């Protein structure tokens, strides 16, 4: 297989020593040196990560690189904007963090599980969520409702679109105050009721709560 320059794509490449056990090459056209071996296709990495729902560890193993390299590829692709085929949707929004200053903000179709928009962020803000929503609306998406994590100020910013706090986040809040092993009988009953919040309807939940 003919070796191509990593920088300019030229095939006018010659071997240029070793770095450890890795073959080095030099491009006679642009004069730059680079290591041999395969490199990750950043577009494919982001597709595998978002659409394939693969973890950093899985991607690193798949491409034969370290997790730091995968994270660098992900950080280099700050935005993904995808025109949805289905225009009438209910969406979910949330941000996941891997470190204090590295997170992924996602807007997805709640019924079909399709990622509609995402952005790599240092901090989660109302303005960034609204950026994604406004872009979706400007491309003809009709949003009937939004599931959010309860971030302060977000419900007001989303109006008049109806919003609902994610039931999983509701459960986490209750567990934070009750703990996983509450002492009193009332707290134990409330925890059991909270754990079925996603499996019951409003009327049944309120009746049991009262």
Tab-separated table of N, CA, C and O in Angstrom, residues 36-161:
chain	number	residue	atom	x	y	z
A	36	UNK	N	4.231	6.535	11.240
A	36	UNK	CA	3.417	5.625	10.461
A	36	UNK	C	2.266	5.080	11.298
A	36	UNK	O	2.024	5.518	12.421
A	37	UNK	N	1.542	4.108	10.740
A	37	UNK	CA	0.409	3.530	11.449
A	37	UNK	C	-0.896	4.159	11.019
A	37	UNK	O	-0.937	5.121	10.247
A	38	UNK	N	-1.972	3.609	11.554
A	38	UNK	CA	-3.304	4.116	11.208
A	38	UNK	C	-3.706	5.234	12.153
A	38	UNK	O	-3.239	5.315	13.282
A	39	UNK	N	-4.605	6.102	11.679
A	39	UNK	CA	-5.106	7.192	12.494
A	39	UNK	C	-6.627	7.170	12.510
A	39	UNK	O	-7.250	6.697	11.571
A	40	UNK	N	-7.170	7.707	13.588
A	40	UNK	CA	-8.629	7.712	13.728
A	40	UNK	C	-9.260	8.706	12.758
A	40	UNK	O	-8.753	9.812	12.578
A	41	UNK	N	-10.355	8.296	12.150
A	41	UNK	CA	-11.190	9.209	11.375
A	41	UNK	C	-12.104	9.921	12.372
A	41	UNK	O	-12.995	9.310	12.955
A	42	UNK	N	-11.860	11.217	12.588
A	42	UNK	CA	-12.608	11.937	13.619
A	42	UNK	C	-14.108	11.887	13.389
A	42	UNK	O	-14.894	11.770	14.335
A	43	UNK	N	-14.532	11.976	12.128
A	43	UNK	CA	-15.959	11.924	11.829
A	43	UNK	C	-16.539	10.572	12.219
A	43	UNK	O	-17.656	10.487	12.751
A	44	UNK	N	-15.764	9.496	11.989
A	44	UNK	CA	-16.245	8.161	12.348
A	44	UNK	C	-16.248	7.969	13.855
A	44	UNK	O	-17.142	7.327	14.417
A	45	UNK	N	-15.243	8.545	14.532
A	45	UNK	CA	-15.195	8.458	15.992
A	45	UNK	C	-16.433	9.101	16.608
A	45	UNK	O	-17.077	8.529	17.496
A	46	UNK	N	-16.780	10.295	16.142
A	46	UNK	CA	-17.938	10.988	16.704
A	46	UNK	C	-19.230	10.243	16.393
A	46	UNK	O	-20.151	10.179	17.197
A	47	UNK	N	-19.299	9.626	15.209
A	47	UNK	CA	-20.478	8.850	14.841
A	47	UNK	C	-20.613	7.616	15.731
A	47	UNK	O	-21.702	7.303	16.227
A	48	UNK	N	-19.494	6.925	15.953
A	48	UNK	CA	-19.506	5.749	16.820
A	48	UNK	C	-19.882	6.129	18.250
A	48	UNK	O	-20.592	5.392	18.942
A	49	UNK	N	-19.412	7.297	18.678
A	49	UNK	CA	-19.654	7.726	20.057
A	49	UNK	C	-21.112	8.120	20.289
A	49	UNK	O	-21.732	7.707	21.261
A	50	UNK	N	-21.657	8.900	19.349
A	50	UNK	CA	-23.016	9.422	19.538
A	50	UNK	C	-24.076	8.421	19.078
A	50	UNK	O	-24.993	8.082	19.816
A	51	UNK	N	-23.952	7.957	17.830
A	51	UNK	CA	-24.956	7.063	17.282
A	51	UNK	C	-24.788	5.634	17.795
A	51	UNK	O	-25.771	4.941	18.064
A	52	UNK	N	-23.529	5.191	17.904
A	52	UNK	CA	-23.270	3.827	18.362
A	52	UNK	C	-23.252	3.681	19.868
A	52	UNK	O	-23.186	2.574	20.388
A	53	UNK	N	-23.279	4.813	20.589
A	53	UNK	CA	-23.325	4.828	22.052
A	53	UNK	C	-22.171	4.039	22.672
A	53	UNK	O	-22.330	3.308	23.630
A	54	UNK	N	-20.958	4.197	22.081
A	54	UNK	CA	-19.785	3.524	22.606
A	54	UNK	C	-19.047	4.431	23.580
A	54	UNK	O	-19.012	5.642	23.415
A	55	UNK	N	-18.454	3.845	24.592
A	55	UNK	CA	-17.717	4.602	25.604
A	55	UNK	C	-16.332	4.954	25.093
A	55	UNK	O	-15.860	4.420	24.077
A	56	UNK	N	-15.634	5.835	25.830
A	56	UNK	CA	-14.265	6.193	25.472
A	56	UNK	C	-13.368	4.959	25.492
A	56	UNK	O	-12.507	4.784	24.629
A	57	UNK	N	-13.561	4.099	26.480
A	57	UNK	CA	-12.751	2.884	26.586
A	57	UNK	C	-12.983	1.965	25.385
A	57	UNK	O	-12.030	1.402	24.828
A	58	UNK	N	-14.240	1.805	24.982
A	58	UNK	CA	-14.557	0.948	23.838
A	58	UNK	C	-13.966	1.507	22.546
A	58	UNK	O	-13.430	0.765	21.714
A	59	UNK	N	-14.055	2.833	22.373
A	59	UNK	CA	-13.505	3.457	21.169
A	59	UNK	C	-11.991	3.353	21.129
A	59	UNK	O	-11.401	3.121	20.072
A	60	UNK	N	-11.354	3.537	22.281
A	60	UNK	CA	-9.894	3.434	22.342
A	60	UNK	C	-9.445	2.031	21.950
A	60	UNK	O	-8.466	1.857	21.218
A	61	UNK	N	-10.167	1.014	22.423
A	61	UNK	CA	-9.843	-0.363	22.082
A	61	UNK	C	-10.085	-0.634	20.600
A	61	UNK	O	-9.283	-1.298	19.937
A	62	UNK	N	-11.176	-0.089	20.061
A	62	UNK	CA	-11.524	-0.311	18.658
A	62	UNK	C	-10.473	0.274	17.720
A	62	UNK	O	-10.089	-0.359	16.725
A	63	UNK	N	-9.988	1.485	18.011
A	63	UNK	CA	-9.056	2.168	17.118
A	63	UNK	C	-7.592	1.964	17.506
A	63	UNK	O	-6.695	2.490	16.849
A	64	UNK	N	-7.352	1.243	18.602
A	64	UNK	CA	-5.976	0.954	18.995
A	64	UNK	C	-5.212	2.160	19.492
A	64	UNK	O	-4.000	2.273	19.258
A	65	UNK	N	-5.899	3.083	20.165
A	65	UNK	CA	-5.250	4.281	20.711
A	65	UNK	C	-5.642	4.419	22.175
A	65	UNK	O	-6.446	3.647	22.697
A	66	UNK	N	-5.082	5.424	22.844
A	66	UNK	CA	-5.428	5.647	24.246
A	66	UNK	C	-6.690	6.506	24.343
A	66	UNK	O	-7.098	7.158	23.389
A	67	UNK	N	-7.315	6.501	25.529
A	67	UNK	CA	-8.540	7.269	25.736
A	67	UNK	C	-8.289	8.767	25.554
A	67	UNK	O	-9.186	9.498	25.127
A	68	UNK	N	-7.090	9.234	25.888
A	68	UNK	CA	-6.764	10.654	25.728
A	68	UNK	C	-6.857	11.071	24.262
A	68	UNK	O	-7.335	12.166	23.944
A	69	UNK	N	-6.426	10.191	23.357
A	69	UNK	CA	-6.508	10.487	21.924
A	69	UNK	C	-7.960	10.593	21.474
A	69	UNK	O	-8.320	11.493	20.712
A	70	UNK	N	-8.812	9.675	21.955
A	70	UNK	CA	-10.240	9.717	21.611
A	70	UNK	C	-10.863	10.998	22.132
A	70	UNK	O	-11.628	11.672	21.433
A	71	UNK	N	-10.522	11.374	23.361
A	71	UNK	CA	-11.085	12.598	23.942
A	71	UNK	C	-10.651	13.826	23.147
A	71	UNK	O	-11.442	14.746	22.931
A	72	UNK	N	-9.400	13.840	22.686
A	72	UNK	CA	-8.916	14.953	21.867
A	72	UNK	C	-9.702	15.049	20.566
A	72	UNK	O	-10.059	16.143	20.117
A	73	UNK	N	-9.977	13.894	19.944
A	73	UNK	CA	-10.774	13.891	18.716
A	73	UNK	C	-12.178	14.426	18.969
A	73	UNK	O	-12.718	15.184	18.166
A	74	UNK	N	-12.761	14.058	20.089
A	74	UNK	CA	-14.111	14.520	20.412
A	74	UNK	C	-14.121	16.018	20.692
A	74	UNK	O	-15.033	16.728	20.275
A	75	UNK	N	-13.102	16.510	21.404
A	75	UNK	CA	-13.027	17.930	21.698
A	75	UNK	C	-12.822	18.748	20.429
A	75	UNK	O	-13.257	19.889	20.338
A	76	UNK	N	-12.166	18.165	19.434
A	76	UNK	CA	-11.918	18.874	18.180
A	76	UNK	C	-13.152	19.058	17.335
A	76	UNK	O	-13.173	19.885	16.421
A	77	UNK	N	-14.207	18.301	17.603
A	77	UNK	CA	-15.456	18.425	16.846
A	77	UNK	C	-16.503	18.981	17.805
A	77	UNK	O	-17.180	18.247	18.511
A	78	UNK	N	-16.607	20.283	17.840
A	78	UNK	CA	-17.392	20.945	18.875
A	78	UNK	C	-18.897	20.816	18.670
A	78	UNK	O	-19.662	20.840	19.603
A	79	UNK	N	-19.355	20.727	17.423
A	79	UNK	CA	-20.783	20.737	17.154
A	79	UNK	C	-21.175	19.611	16.207
A	79	UNK	O	-20.404	19.244	15.332
A	80	UNK	N	-22.368	19.090	16.379
A	80	UNK	CA	-22.997	18.230	15.382
A	80	UNK	C	-24.433	18.710	15.225
A	80	UNK	O	-25.185	18.776	16.185
A	81	UNK	N	-24.809	19.080	14.003
A	81	UNK	CA	-26.147	19.590	13.722
A	81	UNK	C	-26.767	18.725	12.643
A	81	UNK	O	-26.242	18.627	11.543
A	82	UNK	N	-27.874	18.118	12.950
A	82	UNK	CA	-28.453	17.108	12.094
A	82	UNK	C	-29.920	17.439	11.837
A	82	UNK	O	-30.709	17.560	12.773
A	83	UNK	N	-30.277	17.589	10.551
A	83	UNK	CA	-31.660	17.867	10.208
A	83	UNK	C	-32.468	16.593	10.374
A	83	UNK	O	-32.158	15.566	9.781
A	84	UNK	N	-33.516	16.637	11.187
A	84	UNK	CA	-34.307	15.457	11.475
A	84	UNK	C	-35.335	15.199	10.380
A	84	UNK	O	-35.924	16.120	9.832
A	85	UNK	N	-35.563	13.913	10.107
A	85	UNK	CA	-36.589	13.532	9.139
A	85	UNK	C	-37.971	13.712	9.743
A	85	UNK	O	-38.911	14.103	9.066
A	86	UNK	N	-38.104	13.409	11.037
A	86	UNK	CA	-39.380	13.549	11.738
A	86	UNK	C	-39.438	14.942	12.367
A	86	UNK	O	-38.644	15.264	13.247
A	87	UNK	N	-40.376	15.762	11.919
A	87	UNK	CA	-40.404	17.173	12.305
A	87	UNK	C	-41.194	17.443	13.578
A	87	UNK	O	-41.007	18.470	14.211
A	88	UNK	N	-42.112	16.560	13.964
A	88	UNK	CA	-42.921	16.764	15.161
A	88	UNK	C	-42.354	15.896	16.282
A	88	UNK	O	-42.438	14.664	16.216
A	89	UNK	N	-41.782	16.516	17.307
A	89	UNK	CA	-41.054	15.730	18.305
A	89	UNK	C	-41.258	16.250	19.728
A	89	UNK	O	-41.620	17.400	19.953
A	90	UNK	N	-41.028	15.345	20.666
A	90	UNK	CA	-40.782	15.687	22.062
A	90	UNK	C	-39.312	15.395	22.296
A	90	UNK	O	-38.818	14.328	21.913
A	91	UNK	N	-38.591	16.327	22.892
A	91	UNK	CA	-37.144	16.148	23.022
A	91	UNK	C	-36.710	16.041	24.477
A	91	UNK	O	-37.397	16.505	25.392
A	92	UNK	N	-35.561	15.405	24.662
A	92	UNK	CA	-34.882	15.330	25.949
A	92	UNK	C	-33.574	16.100	25.845
A	92	UNK	O	-32.912	16.053	24.799
A	93	UNK	N	-33.207	16.779	26.922
A	93	UNK	CA	-31.957	17.539	26.937
A	93	UNK	C	-31.203	17.247	28.224
A	93	UNK	O	-31.798	17.212	29.299
A	94	UNK	N	-29.898	17.054	28.096
A	94	UNK	CA	-29.081	16.860	29.294
A	94	UNK	C	-27.610	17.004	28.920
A	94	UNK	O	-27.255	16.989	27.737
A	95	UNK	N	-26.765	17.127	29.952
A	95	UNK	CA	-25.323	17.237	29.762
A	95	UNK	C	-24.617	16.232	30.658
A	95	UNK	O	-24.960	16.107	31.834
A	96	UNK	N	-23.669	15.491	30.091
A	96	UNK	CA	-22.868	14.525	30.837
A	96	UNK	C	-21.431	15.026	30.914
A	96	UNK	O	-20.898	15.521	29.929
A	97	UNK	N	-20.816	14.884	32.095
A	97	UNK	CA	-19.443	15.351	32.298
A	97	UNK	C	-18.500	14.184	32.559
A	97	UNK	O	-18.866	13.219	33.230
A	98	UNK	N	-17.272	14.288	32.017
A	98	UNK	CA	-16.207	13.336	32.304
A	98	UNK	C	-15.123	13.970	33.173
A	98	UNK	O	-14.305	13.267	33.732
A	99	UNK	N	-15.115	15.278	33.226
A	99	UNK	CA	-14.209	15.993	34.114
A	99	UNK	C	-14.866	17.336	34.417
A	99	UNK	O	-15.948	17.641	33.914
A	100	UNK	N	-14.217	18.134	35.225
A	100	UNK	CA	-14.828	19.403	35.637
A	100	UNK	C	-15.085	20.334	34.452
A	100	UNK	O	-16.053	21.098	34.451
A	101	UNK	N	-14.251	20.262	33.413
A	101	UNK	CA	-14.375	21.192	32.286
A	101	UNK	C	-14.576	20.501	30.947
A	101	UNK	O	-14.228	21.049	29.903
A	102	UNK	N	-15.120	19.285	30.970
A	102	UNK	CA	-15.344	18.572	29.714
A	102	UNK	C	-16.679	17.844	29.771
A	102	UNK	O	-16.838	16.873	30.515
A	103	UNK	N	-17.658	18.340	29.024
A	103	UNK	CA	-18.986	17.734	29.030
A	103	UNK	C	-19.590	17.684	27.637
A	103	UNK	O	-19.141	18.374	26.715
A	104	UNK	N	-20.608	16.853	27.480
A	104	UNK	CA	-21.319	16.707	26.213
A	104	UNK	C	-22.783	17.047	26.432
A	104	UNK	O	-23.469	16.390	27.215
A	105	UNK	N	-23.264	18.088	25.752
A	105	UNK	CA	-24.661	18.512	25.818
A	105	UNK	C	-25.407	17.872	24.651
A	105	UNK	O	-24.979	17.974	23.503
A	106	UNK	N	-26.526	17.215	24.943
A	106	UNK	CA	-27.255	16.456	23.927
A	106	UNK	C	-28.730	16.838	23.919
A	106	UNK	O	-29.348	16.994	24.969
A	107	UNK	N	-29.273	16.990	22.700
A	107	UNK	CA	-30.716	17.121	22.498
A	107	UNK	C	-31.123	15.949	21.613
A	107	UNK	O	-30.579	15.780	20.522
A	108	UNK	N	-32.066	15.127	22.080
A	108	UNK	CA	-32.436	13.926	21.333
A	108	UNK	C	-33.954	13.783	21.234
A	108	UNK	O	-34.703	14.349	22.033
A	109	UNK	N	-34.385	13.040	20.236
A	109	UNK	CA	-35.789	12.703	20.057
A	109	UNK	C	-36.169	11.709	21.150
A	109	UNK	O	-35.632	10.598	21.202
A	110	UNK	N	-37.110	12.100	22.029
A	110	UNK	CA	-37.432	11.276	23.189
A	110	UNK	C	-38.073	9.946	22.800
A	110	UNK	O	-37.889	8.941	23.490
A	111	UNK	N	-38.819	9.904	21.700
A	111	UNK	CA	-39.526	8.683	21.311
A	111	UNK	C	-38.644	7.744	20.493
A	111	UNK	O	-38.695	6.532	20.658
A	112	UNK	N	-37.833	8.297	19.604
A	112	UNK	CA	-37.026	7.463	18.707
A	112	UNK	C	-35.584	7.303	19.164
A	112	UNK	O	-34.828	6.528	18.595
A	113	UNK	N	-35.160	8.071	20.177
A	113	UNK	CA	-33.805	7.944	20.691
A	113	UNK	C	-32.735	8.464	19.760
A	113	UNK	O	-31.563	8.121	19.906
A	114	UNK	N	-33.115	9.305	18.785
A	114	UNK	CA	-32.158	9.828	17.806
A	114	UNK	C	-31.568	11.140	18.308
A	114	UNK	O	-32.305	12.044	18.721
A	115	UNK	N	-30.250	11.252	18.279
A	115	UNK	CA	-29.590	12.499	18.676
A	115	UNK	C	-29.817	13.536	17.580
A	115	UNK	O	-29.452	13.330	16.424
A	116	UNK	N	-30.419	14.670	17.934
A	116	UNK	CA	-30.730	15.722	16.976
A	116	UNK	C	-29.656	16.804	16.924
A	116	UNK	O	-29.461	17.451	15.897
A	117	UNK	N	-28.967	17.013	18.047
A	117	UNK	CA	-27.965	18.086	18.130
A	117	UNK	C	-27.109	17.833	19.360
A	117	UNK	O	-27.615	17.362	20.380
A	118	UNK	N	-25.826	18.085	19.260
A	118	UNK	CA	-25.021	18.038	20.474
A	118	UNK	C	-23.836	18.987	20.362
A	118	UNK	O	-23.451	19.393	19.271
A	119	UNK	N	-23.287	19.308	21.501
A	119	UNK	CA	-22.211	20.285	21.567
A	119	UNK	C	-21.317	19.961	22.758
A	119	UNK	O	-21.807	19.661	23.850
A	120	UNK	N	-19.997	20.031	22.555
A	120	UNK	CA	-19.064	19.853	23.663
A	120	UNK	C	-18.929	21.174	24.419
A	120	UNK	O	-18.753	22.224	23.812
A	121	UNK	N	-19.074	21.095	25.733
A	121	UNK	CA	-19.117	22.307	26.543
A	121	UNK	C	-18.179	22.182	27.740
A	121	UNK	O	-17.831	21.079	28.172
A	122	UNK	N	-17.775	23.330	28.240
A	122	UNK	CA	-17.017	23.363	29.489
A	122	UNK	C	-17.961	23.472	30.676
A	122	UNK	O	-17.710	22.905	31.738
A	123	UNK	N	-19.061	24.216	30.476
A	123	UNK	CA	-20.044	24.389	31.537
A	123	UNK	C	-21.440	24.373	30.924
A	123	UNK	O	-21.649	24.863	29.813
A	124	UNK	N	-22.383	23.834	31.646
A	124	UNK	CA	-23.781	23.742	31.211
A	124	UNK	C	-24.484	25.078	31.484
A	124	UNK	O	-24.506	25.547	32.629
A	125	UNK	N	-25.050	25.717	30.444
A	125	UNK	CA	-25.747	26.986	30.625
A	125	UNK	C	-27.084	26.977	29.897
A	125	UNK	O	-27.282	26.206	28.949
A	126	UNK	N	-27.984	27.848	30.344
A	126	UNK	CA	-29.285	27.992	29.695
A	126	UNK	C	-29.106	28.441	28.246
A	126	UNK	O	-29.782	27.969	27.334
A	127	UNK	N	-28.172	29.380	28.022
A	127	UNK	CA	-27.953	29.929	26.682
A	127	UNK	C	-27.558	28.848	25.691
A	127	UNK	O	-27.974	28.861	24.526
A	128	UNK	N	-26.749	27.878	26.124
A	128	UNK	CA	-26.315	26.811	25.227
A	128	UNK	C	-27.467	25.866	24.885
A	128	UNK	O	-27.582	25.407	23.745
A	129	UNK	N	-28.320	25.577	25.859
A	129	UNK	CA	-29.500	24.762	25.564
A	129	UNK	C	-30.397	25.488	24.559
A	129	UNK	O	-30.922	24.885	23.620
A	130	UNK	N	-30.576	26.788	24.765
A	130	UNK	CA	-31.440	27.556	23.876
A	130	UNK	C	-30.843	27.641	22.471
A	130	UNK	O	-31.573	27.701	21.481
A	131	UNK	N	-29.514	27.636	22.371
A	131	UNK	CA	-28.855	27.631	21.063
A	131	UNK	C	-29.279	26.405	20.257
A	131	UNK	O	-29.604	26.494	19.067
A	132	UNK	N	-29.277	25.247	20.928
A	132	UNK	CA	-29.678	24.019	20.257
A	132	UNK	C	-31.143	24.009	19.889
A	132	UNK	O	-31.524	23.604	18.778
A	133	UNK	N	-32.004	24.491	20.799
A	133	UNK	CA	-33.446	24.519	20.534
A	133	UNK	C	-33.771	25.477	19.397
A	133	UNK	O	-34.565	25.155	18.489
A	134	UNK	N	-33.176	26.650	19.401
A	134	UNK	CA	-33.453	27.633	18.352
A	134	UNK	C	-32.980	27.147	16.996
A	134	UNK	O	-33.618	27.385	15.978
A	135	UNK	N	-31.840	26.441	16.980
A	135	UNK	CA	-31.362	25.907	15.703
A	135	UNK	C	-32.316	24.854	15.173
A	135	UNK	O	-32.599	24.797	13.979
A	136	UNK	N	-32.836	24.003	16.080
A	136	UNK	CA	-33.788	22.988	15.655
A	136	UNK	C	-35.062	23.630	15.113
A	136	UNK	O	-35.593	23.240	14.078
A	137	UNK	N	-35.558	24.645	15.800
A	137	UNK	CA	-36.787	25.325	15.360
A	137	UNK	C	-36.583	26.029	14.033
A	137	UNK	O	-37.479	26.048	13.181
A	138	UNK	N	-35.401	26.597	13.818
A	138	UNK	CA	-35.141	27.315	12.565
A	138	UNK	C	-35.069	26.370	11.368
A	138	UNK	O	-35.167	26.804	10.225
A	139	UNK	N	-34.922	25.069	11.629
A	139	UNK	CA	-34.886	24.083	10.559
A	139	UNK	C	-36.191	23.284	10.460
A	139	UNK	O	-36.209	22.169	9.950
A	140	UNK	N	-37.267	23.885	10.967
A	140	UNK	CA	-38.594	23.316	10.758
A	140	UNK	C	-39.041	22.281	11.763
A	140	UNK	O	-40.074	21.634	11.572
A	141	UNK	N	-38.299	22.096	12.857
A	141	UNK	CA	-38.693	21.109	13.857
A	141	UNK	C	-39.783	21.704	14.752
A	141	UNK	O	-39.629	22.796	15.286
A	142	UNK	N	-40.888	20.991	14.910
A	142	UNK	CA	-41.983	21.425	15.783
A	142	UNK	C	-41.877	20.662	17.097
A	142	UNK	O	-42.071	19.448	17.138
A	143	UNK	N	-41.567	21.382	18.168
A	143	UNK	CA	-41.321	20.766	19.472
A	143	UNK	C	-42.578	20.885	20.335
A	143	UNK	O	-43.030	21.986	20.643
A	144	UNK	N	-43.138	19.732	20.734
A	144	UNK	CA	-44.364	19.717	21.531
A	144	UNK	C	-44.098	19.677	23.029
A	144	UNK	O	-44.959	20.011	23.825
A	145	UNK	N	-42.918	19.282	23.419
A	145	UNK	CA	-42.579	19.218	24.832
A	145	UNK	C	-41.098	18.922	25.003
A	145	UNK	O	-40.466	18.358	24.117
A	146	UNK	N	-40.548	19.324	26.160
A	146	UNK	CA	-39.128	19.138	26.428
A	146	UNK	C	-38.952	18.553	27.824
A	146	UNK	O	-39.530	19.056	28.791
A	147	UNK	N	-38.159	17.494	27.920
A	147	UNK	CA	-37.807	16.897	29.202
A	147	UNK	C	-36.446	17.437	29.615
A	147	UNK	O	-35.471	17.317	28.865
A	148	UNK	N	-36.374	18.056	30.797
A	148	UNK	CA	-35.149	18.720	31.241
A	148	UNK	C	-34.730	18.185	32.606
A	148	UNK	O	-35.472	17.438	33.257
A	149	UNK	N	-33.544	18.607	33.065
A	149	UNK	CA	-33.013	18.100	34.328
A	149	UNK	C	-33.313	19.018	35.514
A	149	UNK	O	-32.777	18.804	36.599
A	150	UNK	N	-34.119	20.030	35.314
A	150	UNK	CA	-34.472	20.921	36.417
A	150	UNK	C	-33.511	22.070	36.608
A	150	UNK	O	-33.521	22.732	37.654
A	151	UNK	N	-32.695	22.364	35.615
A	151	UNK	CA	-31.730	23.459	35.722
A	151	UNK	C	-32.458	24.788	35.952
A	151	UNK	O	-33.433	25.106	35.276
A	152	UNK	N	-31.989	25.550	36.894
A	152	UNK	CA	-32.634	26.802	37.270
A	152	UNK	C	-32.679	27.779	36.095
A	152	UNK	O	-31.669	28.013	35.432
A	153	UNK	N	-33.868	28.324	35.827
A	153	UNK	CA	-34.044	29.305	34.766
A	153	UNK	C	-34.385	28.713	33.414
A	153	UNK	O	-34.860	29.408	32.523
A	154	UNK	N	-34.167	27.401	33.233
A	154	UNK	CA	-34.411	26.777	31.933
A	154	UNK	C	-35.900	26.691	31.585
A	154	UNK	O	-36.276	26.996	30.442
A	155	UNK	N	-36.786	26.302	32.518
A	155	UNK	CA	-38.217	26.252	32.174
A	155	UNK	C	-38.750	27.598	31.699
A	155	UNK	O	-39.547	27.662	30.755
A	156	UNK	N	-38.310	28.683	32.335
A	156	UNK	CA	-38.776	30.016	31.947
A	156	UNK	C	-38.253	30.390	30.560
A	156	UNK	O	-38.966	30.983	29.752
A	157	UNK	N	-37.008	30.014	30.260
A	157	UNK	CA	-36.414	30.346	28.963
A	157	UNK	C	-37.090	29.588	27.827
A	157	UNK	O	-37.148	30.074	26.698
A	158	UNK	N	-37.609	28.389	28.109
A	158	UNK	CA	-38.209	27.546	27.080
A	158	UNK	C	-39.652	27.918	26.745
A	158	UNK	O	-40.183	27.470	25.732
A	159	UNK	N	-40.295	28.702	27.583
A	159	UNK	CA	-41.695	29.054	27.343
A	159	UNK	C	-41.858	29.707	25.980
A	159	UNK	O	-40.981	30.451	25.534
A	160	UNK	N	-42.973	29.404	25.259
A	160	UNK	CA	-44.182	28.683	25.703
A	160	UNK	C	-44.135	27.181	25.489
A	160	UNK	O	-45.165	26.521	25.615
A	161	UNK	N	-42.978	26.591	25.179
A	161	UNK	CA	-42.913	25.136	25.012
A	161	UNK	C	-43.082	24.464	26.381
A	161	UNK	O	-42.370	24.813	27.322
